[in-house]
mmCIF file of C-alpha atoms and ligand atoms in Angstrom:
data_model
loop_
_atom_site.group_PDB
_atom_site.id
_atom_site.type_symbol
_atom_site.label_atom_id
_atom_site.label_comp_id
_atom_site.label_asym_id
_atom_site.label_seq_id
_atom_site.Cartn_x
_atom_site.Cartn_y
_atom_site.Cartn_z
ATOM 1 C CA MET S 27 128.553 99.871 -140.375
ATOM 2 C CA PHE S 28 126.111 102.069 -139.388
ATOM 3 C CA PHE S 29 128.357 104.419 -137.532
ATOM 4 C CA TRP S 30 129.689 104.641 -140.779
ATOM 5 C CA ASN S 31 126.745 105.287 -142.974
ATOM 6 C CA TRP S 32 125.508 107.780 -140.108
ATOM 7 C CA ILE S 33 128.769 109.813 -140.638
ATOM 8 C CA LEU S 34 128.213 109.829 -144.154
ATOM 9 C CA ASP S 35 124.480 110.640 -143.703
ATOM 10 C CA LEU S 36 126.114 113.697 -141.661
ATOM 11 C CA PHE S 37 128.789 114.495 -144.273
ATOM 12 C CA SER S 38 126.042 114.619 -147.065
ATOM 13 C CA TYR S 39 123.708 116.872 -144.870
ATOM 14 C CA PHE S 40 126.394 119.683 -144.583
ATOM 15 C CA GLY S 41 127.166 119.601 -148.190
ATOM 16 C CA PHE S 42 130.304 117.073 -148.129
ATOM 17 C CA LYS S 43 130.308 114.434 -150.875
ATOM 18 C CA LYS S 44 132.101 111.082 -150.737
ATOM 19 C CA ASN S 45 134.178 111.497 -154.313
ATOM 20 C CA ALA S 46 134.155 108.710 -156.938
ATOM 21 C CA LYS S 47 136.409 108.249 -159.730
ATOM 22 C CA LEU S 48 134.642 107.026 -162.966
ATOM 23 C CA LEU S 49 136.308 105.771 -166.257
ATOM 24 C CA ILE S 50 134.374 105.740 -169.805
ATOM 25 C CA ILE S 51 135.888 103.471 -171.750
ATOM 26 C CA GLY S 52 135.177 101.089 -175.018
ATOM 27 C CA LEU S 53 136.361 101.194 -178.520
ATOM 28 C CA ASP S 54 136.071 104.447 -180.653
ATOM 29 C CA ASN S 55 133.092 105.761 -182.182
ATOM 30 C CA ALA S 56 131.030 103.624 -179.134
ATOM 31 C CA GLY S 57 129.596 106.883 -177.654
ATOM 32 C CA LYS S 58 132.005 107.621 -174.817
ATOM 33 C CA SER S 59 132.250 111.687 -175.176
ATOM 34 C CA THR S 60 128.419 111.510 -176.322
ATOM 35 C CA PHE S 61 128.034 109.937 -172.647
ATOM 36 C CA LEU S 62 129.981 112.575 -170.903
ATOM 37 C CA ASP S 63 128.038 115.367 -172.278
ATOM 38 C CA ARG S 64 124.726 113.555 -171.632
ATOM 39 C CA LEU S 65 126.132 113.613 -167.815
ATOM 40 C CA ALA S 66 126.275 117.400 -167.604
ATOM 41 C CA ASP S 67 123.690 118.506 -169.704
ATOM 42 C CA SER S 68 121.137 116.834 -172.358
ATOM 43 C CA ARG S 69 121.734 118.449 -175.494
ATOM 44 C CA LEU S 70 123.340 116.084 -177.996
ATOM 45 C CA ALA S 71 126.904 117.770 -179.480
ATOM 46 C CA GLN S 72 129.002 116.180 -181.941
ATOM 47 C CA ASN S 73 132.629 115.224 -180.351
ATOM 48 C CA PRO S 74 135.713 114.732 -182.505
ATOM 49 C CA PRO S 75 137.529 111.559 -182.187
ATOM 50 C CA THR S 76 139.119 111.568 -178.562
ATOM 51 C CA TRP S 77 143.120 112.245 -178.119
ATOM 52 C CA GLN S 78 142.894 113.849 -174.748
ATOM 53 C CA THR S 79 141.286 112.599 -171.508
ATOM 54 C CA ARG S 80 138.569 114.756 -170.808
ATOM 55 C CA SER S 81 136.321 114.905 -167.747
ATOM 56 C CA LYS S 82 133.205 116.039 -165.965
ATOM 57 C CA GLN S 83 132.017 116.257 -162.429
ATOM 58 C CA LEU S 84 128.117 115.287 -161.228
ATOM 59 C CA ASP S 85 126.434 114.668 -158.218
ATOM 60 C CA LEU S 86 124.206 111.467 -157.711
ATOM 61 C CA GLY S 87 122.856 111.252 -153.843
ATOM 62 C CA ARG S 88 125.580 110.848 -151.790
ATOM 63 C CA LEU S 89 128.359 110.973 -154.538
ATOM 64 C CA ARG S 90 130.474 113.603 -156.517
ATOM 65 C CA PHE S 91 131.404 111.626 -159.723
ATOM 66 C CA THR S 92 134.296 112.855 -161.767
ATOM 67 C CA ALA S 93 133.988 110.902 -165.321
ATOM 68 C CA TYR S 94 137.072 110.539 -167.300
ATOM 69 C CA ASP S 95 136.385 110.124 -171.112
ATOM 70 C CA LEU S 96 139.479 108.351 -172.405
ATOM 71 C CA GLY S 97 138.858 108.108 -175.750
ATOM 72 C CA GLY S 98 139.054 104.578 -177.868
ATOM 73 C CA HIS S 99 141.378 104.654 -180.657
ATOM 74 C CA PRO S 100 144.026 101.883 -180.091
ATOM 75 C CA THR S 101 146.876 104.441 -179.622
ATOM 76 C CA VAL S 102 144.833 105.820 -176.542
ATOM 77 C CA ARG S 103 143.498 102.635 -175.160
ATOM 78 C CA ARG S 104 147.025 101.908 -173.744
ATOM 79 C CA VAL S 105 146.332 104.780 -171.190
ATOM 80 C CA TRP S 106 143.378 103.269 -169.818
ATOM 81 C CA LYS S 107 145.200 100.685 -167.353
ATOM 82 C CA ASP S 108 147.440 103.665 -166.326
ATOM 83 C CA TYR S 109 144.212 105.151 -164.194
ATOM 84 C CA PHE S 110 142.775 101.629 -163.348
ATOM 85 C CA PRO S 111 144.550 101.494 -159.998
ATOM 86 C CA ALA S 112 142.893 104.485 -158.796
ATOM 87 C CA VAL S 113 139.342 104.293 -159.983
ATOM 88 C CA ASP S 114 136.126 103.662 -158.143
ATOM 89 C CA GLY S 115 134.131 102.204 -160.918
ATOM 90 C CA ILE S 116 134.111 101.616 -164.574
ATOM 91 C CA ILE S 117 131.927 102.109 -167.614
ATOM 92 C CA PHE S 118 132.468 100.027 -170.682
ATOM 93 C CA MET S 119 130.641 101.296 -174.146
ATOM 94 C CA VAL S 120 129.939 99.133 -176.767
ATOM 95 C CA ASP S 121 128.247 100.191 -179.965
ATOM 96 C CA SER S 122 125.539 97.723 -180.033
ATOM 97 C CA ALA S 123 124.489 98.268 -183.980
ATOM 98 C CA ASP S 124 128.497 97.725 -184.798
ATOM 99 C CA SER S 125 128.129 93.799 -185.063
ATOM 100 C CA LYS S 126 131.626 93.881 -187.040
ATOM 101 C CA ARG S 127 133.285 95.156 -184.136
ATOM 102 C CA PHE S 128 132.026 92.690 -181.435
ATOM 103 C CA GLU S 129 134.938 90.724 -181.580
ATOM 104 C CA GLU S 130 137.722 93.355 -181.033
ATOM 105 C CA ALA S 131 135.105 94.637 -177.925
ATOM 106 C CA LYS S 132 135.368 91.305 -176.518
ATOM 107 C CA THR S 133 139.022 91.386 -176.945
ATOM 108 C CA GLU S 134 139.657 94.902 -175.007
ATOM 109 C CA LEU S 135 136.636 94.259 -172.505
ATOM 110 C CA ASP S 136 138.314 90.753 -171.741
ATOM 111 C CA SER S 137 141.513 92.352 -171.096
ATOM 112 C CA VAL S 138 140.124 95.034 -168.734
ATOM 113 C CA LEU S 139 138.018 92.461 -166.615
ATOM 114 C CA THR S 140 141.158 89.929 -166.247
ATOM 115 C CA CYS S 141 143.440 93.116 -165.735
ATOM 116 C CA ASP S 142 145.371 92.643 -162.282
ATOM 117 C CA VAL S 143 145.876 96.513 -161.499
ATOM 118 C CA LEU S 144 142.241 97.119 -161.698
ATOM 119 C CA PRO S 145 140.775 96.955 -158.101
ATOM 120 C CA ASP S 146 137.765 94.865 -157.475
ATOM 121 C CA VAL S 147 135.350 97.756 -158.634
ATOM 122 C CA PRO S 148 132.126 97.607 -160.463
ATOM 123 C CA VAL S 149 131.818 97.583 -164.403
ATOM 124 C CA ALA S 150 128.966 98.418 -165.808
ATOM 125 C CA VAL S 151 128.959 97.342 -169.630
ATOM 126 C CA LEU S 152 126.815 99.994 -171.761
ATOM 127 C CA PHE S 153 124.829 98.494 -174.870
ATOM 128 C CA ASN S 154 124.649 101.921 -176.672
ATOM 129 C CA LYS S 155 122.980 103.097 -180.055
ATOM 130 C CA ILE S 156 119.731 100.659 -179.129
ATOM 131 C CA ASP S 157 117.502 103.246 -181.227
ATOM 132 C CA ARG S 158 119.281 101.999 -184.422
ATOM 133 C CA LYS S 159 117.602 99.397 -186.166
ATOM 134 C CA GLU S 160 120.723 97.322 -186.488
ATOM 135 C CA ALA S 161 121.239 97.465 -182.843
ATOM 136 C CA VAL S 162 121.669 93.245 -181.218
ATOM 137 C CA ASP S 163 119.566 92.621 -178.493
ATOM 138 C CA GLU S 164 120.899 92.685 -175.086
ATOM 139 C CA ASP S 165 120.945 88.810 -174.379
ATOM 140 C CA LEU S 166 122.756 88.034 -177.858
ATOM 141 C CA LEU S 167 125.145 90.422 -177.502
ATOM 142 C CA THR S 168 125.607 89.320 -173.996
ATOM 143 C CA ALA S 169 126.546 85.971 -175.604
ATOM 144 C CA GLN S 170 128.693 87.645 -178.027
ATOM 145 C CA LEU S 171 130.677 89.199 -175.528
ATOM 146 C CA ASN S 172 130.504 85.968 -173.244
ATOM 147 C CA LEU S 173 129.301 87.966 -170.626
ATOM 148 C CA HIS S 174 126.320 85.736 -168.952
ATOM 149 C CA THR S 175 128.754 84.150 -166.452
ATOM 150 C CA SER S 176 130.444 87.508 -165.546
ATOM 151 C CA LYS S 177 127.260 89.450 -165.093
ATOM 152 C CA THR S 178 126.138 89.729 -161.187
ATOM 153 C CA GLY S 179 122.495 91.271 -161.796
ATOM 154 C CA LYS S 180 120.580 94.156 -162.420
ATOM 155 C CA GLU S 181 119.425 94.313 -158.813
ATOM 156 C CA TYR S 182 121.361 95.896 -156.039
ATOM 157 C CA THR S 183 122.387 92.877 -154.161
ATOM 158 C CA PRO S 184 124.579 93.598 -151.062
ATOM 159 C CA ARG S 185 128.168 93.329 -151.935
ATOM 160 C CA GLU S 186 129.133 90.519 -149.533
ATOM 161 C CA LYS S 187 126.193 88.409 -151.072
ATOM 162 C CA VAL S 188 127.791 88.940 -154.874
ATOM 163 C CA GLY S 189 131.148 87.817 -153.624
ATOM 164 C CA ARG S 190 133.096 88.952 -156.549
ATOM 165 C CA ARG S 191 133.628 92.220 -158.745
ATOM 166 C CA PRO S 192 129.636 93.223 -159.686
ATOM 167 C CA VAL S 193 129.615 93.239 -163.662
ATOM 168 C CA GLU S 194 126.066 94.265 -165.348
ATOM 169 C CA THR S 195 124.714 95.166 -168.911
ATOM 170 C CA PHE S 196 122.533 98.008 -169.470
ATOM 171 C CA PRO S 197 121.063 98.691 -172.882
ATOM 172 C CA VAL S 198 121.050 102.380 -173.914
ATOM 173 C CA SER S 199 120.532 104.905 -176.203
ATOM 174 C CA LEU S 200 122.147 108.308 -175.602
ATOM 175 C CA VAL S 201 119.982 109.859 -178.459
ATOM 176 C CA LYS S 202 116.930 108.584 -177.146
ATOM 177 C CA LEU S 203 117.833 109.463 -173.529
ATOM 178 C CA MET S 204 117.266 105.659 -172.563
ATOM 179 C CA GLY S 205 119.052 103.193 -170.183
ATOM 180 C CA TYR S 206 122.072 105.519 -168.472
ATOM 181 C CA GLY S 207 120.119 106.564 -165.705
ATOM 182 C CA GLU S 208 119.724 102.998 -164.424
ATOM 183 C CA ALA S 209 123.634 102.492 -165.034
ATOM 184 C CA MET S 210 124.681 105.092 -163.103
ATOM 185 C CA ARG S 211 122.485 104.420 -160.064
ATOM 186 C CA TRP S 212 123.314 100.744 -159.966
ATOM 187 C CA LEU S 213 127.573 102.128 -160.271
ATOM 188 C CA ALA S 214 126.518 104.384 -157.475
ATOM 189 C CA TYR S 215 125.051 101.525 -155.358
ATOM 190 C CA TYR S 216 128.274 99.440 -155.711
ATOM 191 C CA ILE S 217 130.337 102.538 -154.897
ATOM 192 C CA GLU S 218 128.764 103.740 -151.987
HETATM 193 N N1 GTP M 313 122.325 106.742 -183.358
HETATM 194 C C1 GTP M 313 122.810 106.746 -181.972
HETATM 195 N N2 GTP M 313 124.039 107.295 -181.820
HETATM 196 C C2 GTP M 313 124.959 107.550 -181.080
HETATM 197 C C3 GTP M 313 124.561 107.453 -179.948
HETATM 198 N N3 GTP M 313 125.346 107.492 -178.652
HETATM 199 C C4 GTP M 313 126.291 108.270 -179.626
HETATM 200 N N4 GTP M 313 125.877 108.243 -181.386
HETATM 201 C C5 GTP M 313 127.104 108.697 -182.160
HETATM 202 O O1 GTP M 313 128.121 107.927 -182.108
HETATM 203 C C6 GTP M 313 129.055 108.789 -182.557
HETATM 204 C C7 GTP M 313 130.316 108.514 -181.785
HETATM 205 O O2 GTP M 313 130.231 109.018 -180.889
HETATM 206 P P1 GTP M 313 131.375 109.421 -179.733
HETATM 207 O O3 GTP M 313 130.863 109.822 -178.690
HETATM 208 O O4 GTP M 313 132.131 110.361 -180.340
HETATM 209 O O5 GTP M 313 132.380 108.326 -179.612
HETATM 210 P P2 GTP M 313 133.382 108.149 -178.593
HETATM 211 O O6 GTP M 313 133.641 106.787 -178.011
HETATM 212 O O7 GTP M 313 134.104 109.127 -177.750
HETATM 213 O O8 GTP M 313 134.802 107.858 -179.667
HETATM 214 P P3 GTP M 313 136.432 108.223 -179.614
HETATM 215 O O9 GTP M 313 136.591 109.630 -179.295
HETATM 216 O O10 GTP M 313 136.899 107.837 -181.186
HETATM 217 O O11 GTP M 313 137.058 107.285 -178.652
HETATM 218 C C8 GTP M 313 129.006 110.025 -182.753
HETATM 219 O O12 GTP M 313 128.445 110.373 -184.479
HETATM 220 C C9 GTP M 313 127.527 110.154 -181.972
HETATM 221 O O13 GTP M 313 126.535 110.891 -182.407
HETATM 222 C C10 GTP M 313 123.229 106.743 -179.485
HETATM 223 O O14 GTP M 313 122.685 106.502 -178.918
HETATM 224 N N5 GTP M 313 122.449 106.584 -181.045
HETATM 225 MG MG1 MG M 314 135.445 110.480 -177.637
#
């Protein structure tokens, strides 16, 4: 382990980074495309609904993330699992202000977490749009999505101690630039 870390340090010292594939999924209108834009710069653009996969690259510590925004309309949800075998981490976005769709979000998230072609990669569940007054707080939404028993903690617990897929929720506002840095650092910890 020490030797491997040393090699990685040496690689990043000379500018080589480990590539990591990150999938951004979730229901339509959750904020996935906005998130992808936020990763690259801080301007807030409006995106039309996504029908074709978009991707962007960003560096975080020793990792070079390629993040894929897959679109969330029911017809494009079917392609999510085609990407699963090759991913290193998942961001599942939920609109925390749209309580009418929590049940639908739960169904999709459950099928992701139980999908047999998804390797044991970390899953960060982003509760987006917490700037909106209708937004439901983290604890309540965690209960609505039945995630209390799946969550493994925001602190960086070594993978061996976690003993299963790391899963955690993060309250986020892409408009107010809040919360997503923490989610990305948490993912990077479990991917490195
Ligand atoms: N208030 C608020 N609105 C947000 C936030 N993030 C995204 N939105 C808005 O939510 C709407 C949908 O955002 P998109 O990023 O296009 O959603 P998407 O998940 O890519 O949707 P599909 O491509 O249809 O799957 C847009 O009007 C965004 O401006 C946020 O943090 N707060
Ligand atoms: Mg989109």
